[in-house]
Short mmCIF file of C-alpha atoms in Angstrom, two decimals:
data_model
loop_
_atom_site.label_atom_id
_atom_site.label_comp_id
_atom_site.label_asym_id
_atom_site.label_seq_id
_atom_site.Cartn_x
_atom_site.Cartn_y
_atom_site.Cartn_z
CA MET A 299 0.00 0.00 0.00
CA SER A 300 1.37 3.43 -1.00
CA LYS A 301 2.48 5.78 1.71
CA PRO A 302 0.05 8.66 2.34
CA ILE A 303 0.75 12.08 0.88
CA LEU A 304 1.53 14.97 3.21
CA VAL A 305 1.61 18.58 1.97
CA ILE A 306 3.25 21.16 4.26
CA LYS A 307 3.08 24.86 3.42
CA PHE A 308 5.40 27.39 5.06
CA GLY A 309 4.38 31.04 4.84
CA THR A 310 6.81 33.92 4.45
CA ALA A 311 6.46 35.20 8.01
CA SER A 312 6.99 31.75 9.49
CA ILE A 313 10.40 31.14 7.90
CA THR A 314 11.94 34.61 7.58
CA LEU A 315 13.60 37.16 9.84
CA PRO A 316 12.14 40.68 10.20
CA SER A 317 14.60 41.76 7.49
CA GLY A 318 12.99 39.30 5.08
CA GLU A 319 15.98 37.00 4.93
CA PRO A 320 15.40 33.26 5.49
CA ASP A 321 15.63 32.20 9.12
CA VAL A 322 18.20 29.41 8.97
CA ARG A 323 17.23 28.22 12.45
CA ILE A 324 13.68 27.56 11.31
CA ILE A 325 14.74 25.97 8.03
CA SER A 326 17.14 23.66 9.87
CA GLU A 327 14.29 22.66 12.21
CA ILE A 328 12.00 22.02 9.26
CA ALA A 329 14.63 19.73 7.75
CA ARG A 330 15.22 17.92 11.03
CA GLN A 331 11.56 17.30 11.82
CA VAL A 332 10.53 16.44 8.27
CA SER A 333 13.43 13.99 8.10
CA GLU A 334 11.93 12.11 11.05
CA ILE A 335 8.72 11.40 9.14
CA HIS A 336 10.25 11.09 5.68
CA SER A 337 9.96 7.30 5.66
CA GLN A 338 6.25 7.42 6.55
CA TYR A 339 4.93 9.86 3.93
CA ARG A 340 5.26 11.08 0.38
CA ILE A 341 6.01 14.69 1.26
CA ILE A 342 5.56 17.96 -0.61
CA ILE A 343 6.92 21.17 0.90
CA VAL A 344 5.36 24.38 -0.42
CA SER A 345 7.60 27.24 0.64
CA SER A 346 7.17 30.99 0.38
CA GLY A 347 10.01 33.38 1.15
CA ALA A 348 11.72 33.68 -2.24
CA VAL A 349 11.06 37.41 -2.58
CA GLY A 350 12.43 38.10 0.91
CA ALA A 351 15.50 35.98 0.20
CA GLY A 352 16.30 37.82 -3.01
CA LYS A 353 15.28 41.44 -2.49
CA ALA A 354 18.63 42.45 -0.96
CA TYR A 355 20.22 41.81 -4.35
CA ILE A 356 17.90 44.23 -6.19
CA ASN A 357 19.21 47.82 -6.22
CA ASP A 358 16.89 50.48 -4.78
CA TYR A 359 14.26 47.85 -3.96
CA LYS A 360 10.80 49.39 -3.57
CA GLY A 361 8.62 46.32 -4.03
CA THR A 362 7.31 47.00 -7.54
CA MET A 363 5.91 44.00 -9.40
CA THR A 364 8.95 43.75 -11.67
CA GLN A 365 11.31 44.04 -8.70
CA ARG A 366 9.36 41.37 -6.80
CA LYS A 367 9.65 39.01 -9.76
CA ALA A 368 13.36 39.73 -10.07
CA ALA A 369 13.82 39.20 -6.32
CA ALA A 370 11.96 35.91 -6.52
CA SER A 371 14.15 34.70 -9.38
CA VAL A 372 17.23 35.40 -7.22
CA GLY A 373 15.68 34.17 -3.99
CA ASN A 374 14.27 30.84 -5.18
CA PRO A 375 17.63 29.11 -5.75
CA LEU A 376 19.00 30.63 -2.53
CA LEU A 377 16.03 29.29 -0.57
CA VAL A 378 16.18 25.86 -2.18
CA GLY A 379 19.92 25.76 -1.53
CA LEU A 380 19.29 26.30 2.17
CA TYR A 381 16.75 23.48 2.29
CA ALA A 382 19.17 21.22 0.42
CA SER A 383 22.04 21.97 2.80
CA TYR A 384 20.01 21.17 5.91
CA PHE A 385 18.40 18.01 4.52
CA ALA A 386 21.76 16.71 3.25
CA PRO A 387 23.09 15.46 6.65
CA ASN A 388 20.09 13.11 6.76
CA LYS A 389 20.87 11.89 3.23
CA ILE A 390 17.61 13.32 1.92
CA TYR A 391 17.69 15.14 -1.39
CA ILE A 392 15.28 17.80 -2.51
CA ALA A 393 14.06 19.05 -5.89
CA GLN A 394 12.75 22.42 -6.96
CA SER A 395 9.35 22.64 -8.63
CA LEU A 396 8.09 26.01 -9.87
CA CYS A 397 4.41 25.71 -10.67
CA GLU A 398 2.06 27.84 -12.72
CA ARG A 399 -1.71 27.92 -12.58
CA GLN A 400 -1.96 26.33 -16.02
CA HIS A 401 -0.45 23.15 -14.55
CA PHE A 402 -3.70 22.71 -12.61
CA ALA A 403 -6.16 23.95 -15.22
CA ASN A 404 -5.18 21.36 -17.81
CA ARG A 405 -5.64 17.79 -16.59
CA ASN A 406 -2.97 16.35 -18.88
CA LYS A 407 -0.41 18.83 -17.55
CA PHE A 408 -1.56 18.09 -14.03
CA LEU A 409 -1.07 14.35 -14.54
CA GLN A 410 2.42 15.00 -15.92
CA LEU A 411 3.19 17.02 -12.78
CA LYS A 412 1.91 14.18 -10.63
CA GLU A 413 3.97 11.60 -12.53
CA THR A 414 7.09 13.71 -12.00
CA PHE A 415 6.40 13.90 -8.26
CA GLU A 416 5.80 10.15 -8.11
CA GLU A 417 9.22 9.61 -9.71
CA LEU A 418 10.83 11.95 -7.18
CA TRP A 419 9.13 10.15 -4.29
CA SER A 420 10.19 6.75 -5.60
CA ASN A 421 13.77 7.99 -5.31
CA GLY A 422 13.29 9.38 -1.80
CA ILE A 423 13.39 13.00 -3.02
CA ILE A 424 11.22 15.75 -1.51
CA PRO A 425 9.90 18.38 -3.95
CA ILE A 426 10.11 21.98 -2.73
CA VAL A 427 7.32 23.85 -4.52
CA ASN A 428 6.73 27.53 -5.16
CA GLU A 429 4.81 29.51 -7.72
CA ASN A 430 6.78 30.46 -10.82
CA ASP A 431 6.76 34.14 -9.86
CA VAL A 432 8.98 35.19 -12.74
CA VAL A 433 6.21 34.65 -15.30
CA SER A 434 3.18 34.95 -13.01
CA ASP A 435 0.62 37.52 -14.14
CA ARG A 436 -1.47 37.29 -10.99
CA GLU A 437 0.58 39.71 -8.87
CA LEU A 438 2.59 36.96 -7.21
CA LYS A 439 -0.61 35.73 -5.61
CA PHE A 440 -1.22 32.01 -5.64
CA SER A 441 -3.12 33.10 -2.51
CA ASP A 442 0.27 33.32 -0.77
CA ASN A 443 0.83 29.70 -1.80
CA ASP A 444 -2.17 28.56 0.29
CA GLU A 445 -4.06 27.91 -2.92
CA LEU A 446 -1.09 26.16 -4.51
CA ALA A 447 -0.69 23.85 -1.50
CA THR A 448 -4.42 23.11 -1.49
CA LEU A 449 -4.53 22.33 -5.21
CA LEU A 450 -1.67 19.89 -4.74
CA ALA A 451 -3.29 18.29 -1.69
CA VAL A 452 -6.73 17.95 -3.27
CA GLY A 453 -5.56 16.94 -6.71
CA PHE A 454 -3.05 14.38 -5.40
CA GLY A 455 -5.44 13.01 -2.77
CA ALA A 456 -3.29 13.92 0.24
CA GLU A 457 -4.08 12.55 3.67
CA SER A 458 -3.04 15.74 5.44
CA LEU A 459 -2.44 19.39 4.58
CA MET A 460 -0.46 21.51 7.03
CA PHE A 461 -0.26 25.33 7.04
CA CYS A 462 2.59 26.81 9.06
CA THR A 463 1.98 30.32 10.42
CA SER A 464 3.82 32.73 12.68
CA VAL A 465 1.07 32.52 15.36
CA GLY A 466 0.91 28.74 15.69
CA GLY A 467 -2.76 28.17 14.92
CA LEU A 468 -6.17 29.78 14.76
CA LEU A 469 -6.65 32.12 17.71
CA ASP A 470 -9.94 32.74 19.49
CA GLU A 471 -11.09 36.14 20.81
CA GLU A 472 -8.86 35.70 23.87
CA GLY A 473 -5.77 34.97 21.78
CA LYS A 474 -5.74 31.28 22.65
CA ILE A 475 -5.23 28.60 20.02
CA LEU A 476 -8.37 26.72 19.04
CA ARG A 477 -7.31 23.08 19.13
CA ASN A 478 -10.16 21.53 17.15
CA VAL A 479 -12.51 22.94 14.51
CA SER A 480 -15.34 20.90 13.03
CA ASN A 481 -17.10 23.68 11.11
CA VAL A 482 -14.86 26.21 9.36
CA ASN A 483 -17.76 28.61 8.75
CA GLU A 484 -18.15 29.13 12.49
CA VAL A 485 -14.57 30.31 13.05
CA PHE A 486 -14.20 32.98 10.36
CA LYS A 487 -15.37 35.47 13.01
CA PHE A 488 -12.04 35.03 14.81
CA VAL A 489 -9.97 36.07 11.79
CA ARG A 490 -8.17 39.40 11.97
CA THR A 491 -8.13 41.48 8.81
CA ASP A 492 -4.49 42.55 9.10
CA LYS A 493 -1.86 40.51 7.27
CA SER A 494 1.52 39.25 8.34
CA PHE A 495 4.34 41.73 7.86
CA LEU A 496 5.82 39.94 4.84
CA GLY A 497 3.14 37.55 3.60
CA LEU A 498 0.50 38.28 0.99
CA GLY A 499 -2.18 36.11 2.53
CA GLY A 500 -3.47 35.63 6.04
CA MET A 501 -5.62 33.39 8.19
CA ALA A 502 -8.73 34.05 6.10
CA SER A 503 -6.92 32.62 3.09
CA LYS A 504 -5.89 29.53 5.04
CA LEU A 505 -9.40 28.94 6.33
CA THR A 506 -10.90 29.39 2.87
CA PHE A 507 -8.68 26.69 1.42
CA ALA A 508 -8.87 24.57 4.57
CA LYS A 509 -12.63 24.48 4.02
CA LEU A 510 -12.16 23.16 0.49
CA ALA A 511 -9.59 20.59 1.59
CA SER A 512 -11.70 19.34 4.49
CA ARG A 513 -14.65 18.92 2.12
CA MET A 514 -12.42 16.63 0.11
CA ALA A 515 -11.72 14.48 3.20
CA ILE A 516 -8.27 15.97 3.84
CA ARG A 517 -7.11 16.52 7.40
CA VAL A 518 -5.97 20.14 7.80
CA VAL A 519 -3.62 21.38 10.52
CA ILE A 520 -2.62 25.01 11.16
CA PHE A 521 0.54 25.16 13.27
CA GLY A 522 3.71 27.12 14.02
CA MET A 523 7.45 26.50 14.40
CA ASN A 524 8.08 28.36 17.65
CA GLN A 525 7.96 25.42 20.06
CA GLN A 526 10.10 22.30 20.32
CA ASN A 527 9.06 19.66 17.76
CA GLU A 528 5.94 21.66 16.92
CA LEU A 529 5.62 20.29 13.40
CA LEU A 530 5.76 16.71 14.65
CA ASN A 531 3.39 17.45 17.52
CA ALA A 532 0.92 19.19 15.22
CA LEU A 533 0.94 16.26 12.83
CA ASN A 534 0.10 14.01 15.79
CA GLY A 535 -2.73 16.31 16.91
CA GLU A 536 -0.83 17.60 19.94
CA ALA A 537 -0.32 21.21 18.82
CA GLY A 538 -1.87 23.81 16.56
CA THR A 539 -5.42 23.79 15.20
CA LEU A 540 -6.88 20.62 13.71
CA ILE A 541 -9.72 21.01 11.20
CA THR A 542 -11.72 17.82 11.08
CA PRO A 543 -11.97 16.31 7.59
CA GLY A 544 -15.31 15.51 6.03
CA LYS A 545 -16.09 12.42 3.99
CA SER A 546 -15.60 12.13 0.25
CA THR A 547 -15.90 9.33 -2.28
CA LEU A 548 -14.83 11.38 -5.29
CA SER A 549 -12.68 9.81 -7.98
CA ALA A 550 -9.19 11.17 -8.64
CA ARG A 551 -10.50 13.01 -11.69
CA ASN A 552 -13.30 14.66 -9.74
CA ARG A 553 -10.96 15.56 -6.89
CA TRP A 554 -8.88 17.45 -9.44
CA LEU A 555 -12.01 19.04 -10.87
CA GLY A 556 -13.31 19.87 -7.39
CA SER A 557 -10.10 21.65 -6.50
CA GLY A 558 -11.12 24.40 -8.90
CA GLY A 559 -7.86 24.14 -10.81
CA LEU A 560 -8.03 27.44 -12.61
CA VAL A 561 -11.50 28.96 -12.41
CA SER A 562 -12.34 30.90 -15.56
CA GLY A 563 -15.84 32.09 -14.69
CA THR A 564 -18.90 31.71 -12.52
CA LEU A 565 -22.56 30.92 -12.97
CA ARG A 566 -25.44 31.77 -10.69
CA VAL A 567 -28.42 29.42 -10.80
CA ASP A 568 -32.01 29.50 -9.57
CA GLU A 569 -33.52 27.31 -6.87
CA GLY A 570 -34.77 24.72 -9.34
CA ALA A 571 -31.32 24.27 -10.85
CA SER A 572 -29.77 24.03 -7.38
CA LYS A 573 -32.12 21.20 -6.48
CA ALA A 574 -31.41 19.45 -9.77
CA LEU A 575 -27.66 19.64 -9.15
CA LEU A 576 -28.09 18.14 -5.67
CA LYS A 577 -29.83 15.22 -7.39
CA ARG A 578 -26.72 14.92 -9.58
CA LYS A 579 -28.45 16.15 -12.73
CA SER A 580 -26.80 18.08 -15.54
CA LEU A 581 -27.00 21.87 -15.52
CA LEU A 582 -29.25 23.38 -18.19
CA ALA A 583 -29.18 26.98 -19.38
CA VAL A 584 -32.77 27.65 -18.32
CA GLY A 585 -31.65 27.38 -14.69
CA VAL A 586 -28.81 29.88 -15.07
CA THR A 587 -29.57 33.43 -13.94
CA GLU A 588 -26.17 35.07 -14.35
CA VAL A 589 -22.92 34.41 -16.24
CA THR A 590 -19.71 36.09 -15.05
CA GLY A 591 -16.39 36.02 -16.89
CA ASP A 592 -15.34 34.91 -20.35
CA PHE A 593 -14.53 31.23 -20.71
CA GLU A 594 -14.27 28.58 -23.37
CA ALA A 595 -15.87 25.16 -23.55
CA GLY A 596 -13.88 22.77 -21.35
CA GLU A 597 -12.72 25.37 -18.83
CA ILE A 598 -13.55 25.20 -15.13
CA ILE A 599 -16.35 27.31 -13.66
CA GLU A 600 -17.85 27.81 -10.22
CA ILE A 601 -21.60 27.49 -9.67
CA TYR A 602 -23.38 29.60 -7.06
CA SER A 603 -26.89 29.35 -5.68
CA SER A 604 -29.32 32.26 -5.60
CA GLU A 605 -28.21 32.74 -1.96
CA ASP A 606 -24.61 33.35 -3.06
CA GLU A 607 -23.29 30.01 -1.79
CA MET A 608 -20.83 28.10 -3.96
CA ILE A 609 -22.46 24.73 -4.46
CA ALA A 610 -20.35 23.13 -7.19
CA VAL A 611 -17.56 23.43 -9.70
CA ALA A 612 -17.88 22.11 -13.22
CA ARG A 613 -16.26 21.82 -16.60
CA ALA A 614 -18.21 24.02 -18.98
CA ARG A 615 -19.70 22.27 -21.99
CA GLU A 616 -20.25 25.58 -23.81
CA THR A 617 -18.57 28.97 -24.02
CA SER A 618 -19.71 31.84 -21.81
CA SER A 619 -21.05 33.73 -24.84
CA ALA A 620 -23.05 30.70 -26.01
CA ILE A 621 -24.57 30.29 -22.54
CA ARG A 622 -25.53 33.96 -22.38
CA SER A 623 -27.21 33.64 -25.78
CA ASN A 624 -29.18 30.55 -24.78
CA LEU A 625 -30.36 31.28 -21.23
CA LYS A 626 -33.98 30.63 -22.23
CA THR A 627 -33.27 27.78 -24.63
CA VAL A 628 -34.85 24.49 -23.55
CA ASN A 629 -32.48 21.52 -23.08
CA PHE A 630 -29.34 23.59 -23.73
CA GLU A 631 -26.77 21.77 -21.59
CA VAL A 632 -24.25 23.99 -19.82
CA ALA A 633 -22.42 21.27 -17.89
CA HIS A 634 -22.88 17.51 -17.93
CA ALA A 635 -23.53 15.69 -14.66
CA ASN A 636 -20.28 13.74 -15.01
CA ASP A 637 -18.35 17.01 -15.11
CA ILE A 638 -19.94 18.57 -12.01
CA VAL A 639 -18.55 18.19 -8.49
CA LEU A 640 -20.81 19.20 -5.60
CA LEU A 641 -19.18 21.02 -2.69
#
């Protein structure tokens, strides 16, 4: 039986010094603790921090988009080099993987990515993943890599997804870590709106993607690296915040589809269409009340109810313009039942 997959995401603030440079103490601890569980899991490390690692090499750095991309291109190899040096004493080798959103939007490309990771794992190598910031046109935002980590976890069928933060977990109104969360919707009220001093995301981002992952039966843990063996303890349920996974029987293909991949547009549907979807029926144009975005046939779309709740993702059977032109056409199929994943 294959070893379970574990995805661990480290945010910028959790692995860098106030200056933005990588905190070698934290990275050495990551290597030490991950090495202890290396034989038990197929591990993916998603690491932010490339911009902070490289910005000192950019003259007159002011944080413009071009400068951030340049800093990331310098910082990525520096960051990966640090991970490599601290894993080396344990005879564990690492690989760099720079991902783009298109790798998740196209299933064939996604399967090629997965095959590459499987080959790395079969050789005992841990992939260190980051967004390919140099060519990114989404303002360096793969949701601060929270989205990237979640897409990998959902698409690969991971057992656990871990988010490392500077605060060690989700804090309640008294500043204490919530140890267990069964309903993510009930804890959004505890989220502060301010962001970490170097990161682009925040706790709201983590909870948003934790909600998706837990729906796909993935165990989610939010933890920190400030205490002794905190990563190991969090994995064992002894530290941080554990978000209880739901149940899912989705196929690998539908897990990939359900991850959202690269959402190109949204549809809003009426009550009748919502009920039909819950009965696992295809979506017809007569039930669509609003089309947002421009997308082609075959691209991924989100489906919202009349109450503004996302109820499904789907692969569009028709273009956005064709759907808009046929909203009142009887039996005009927008998405086939086999290409719809309920959330």
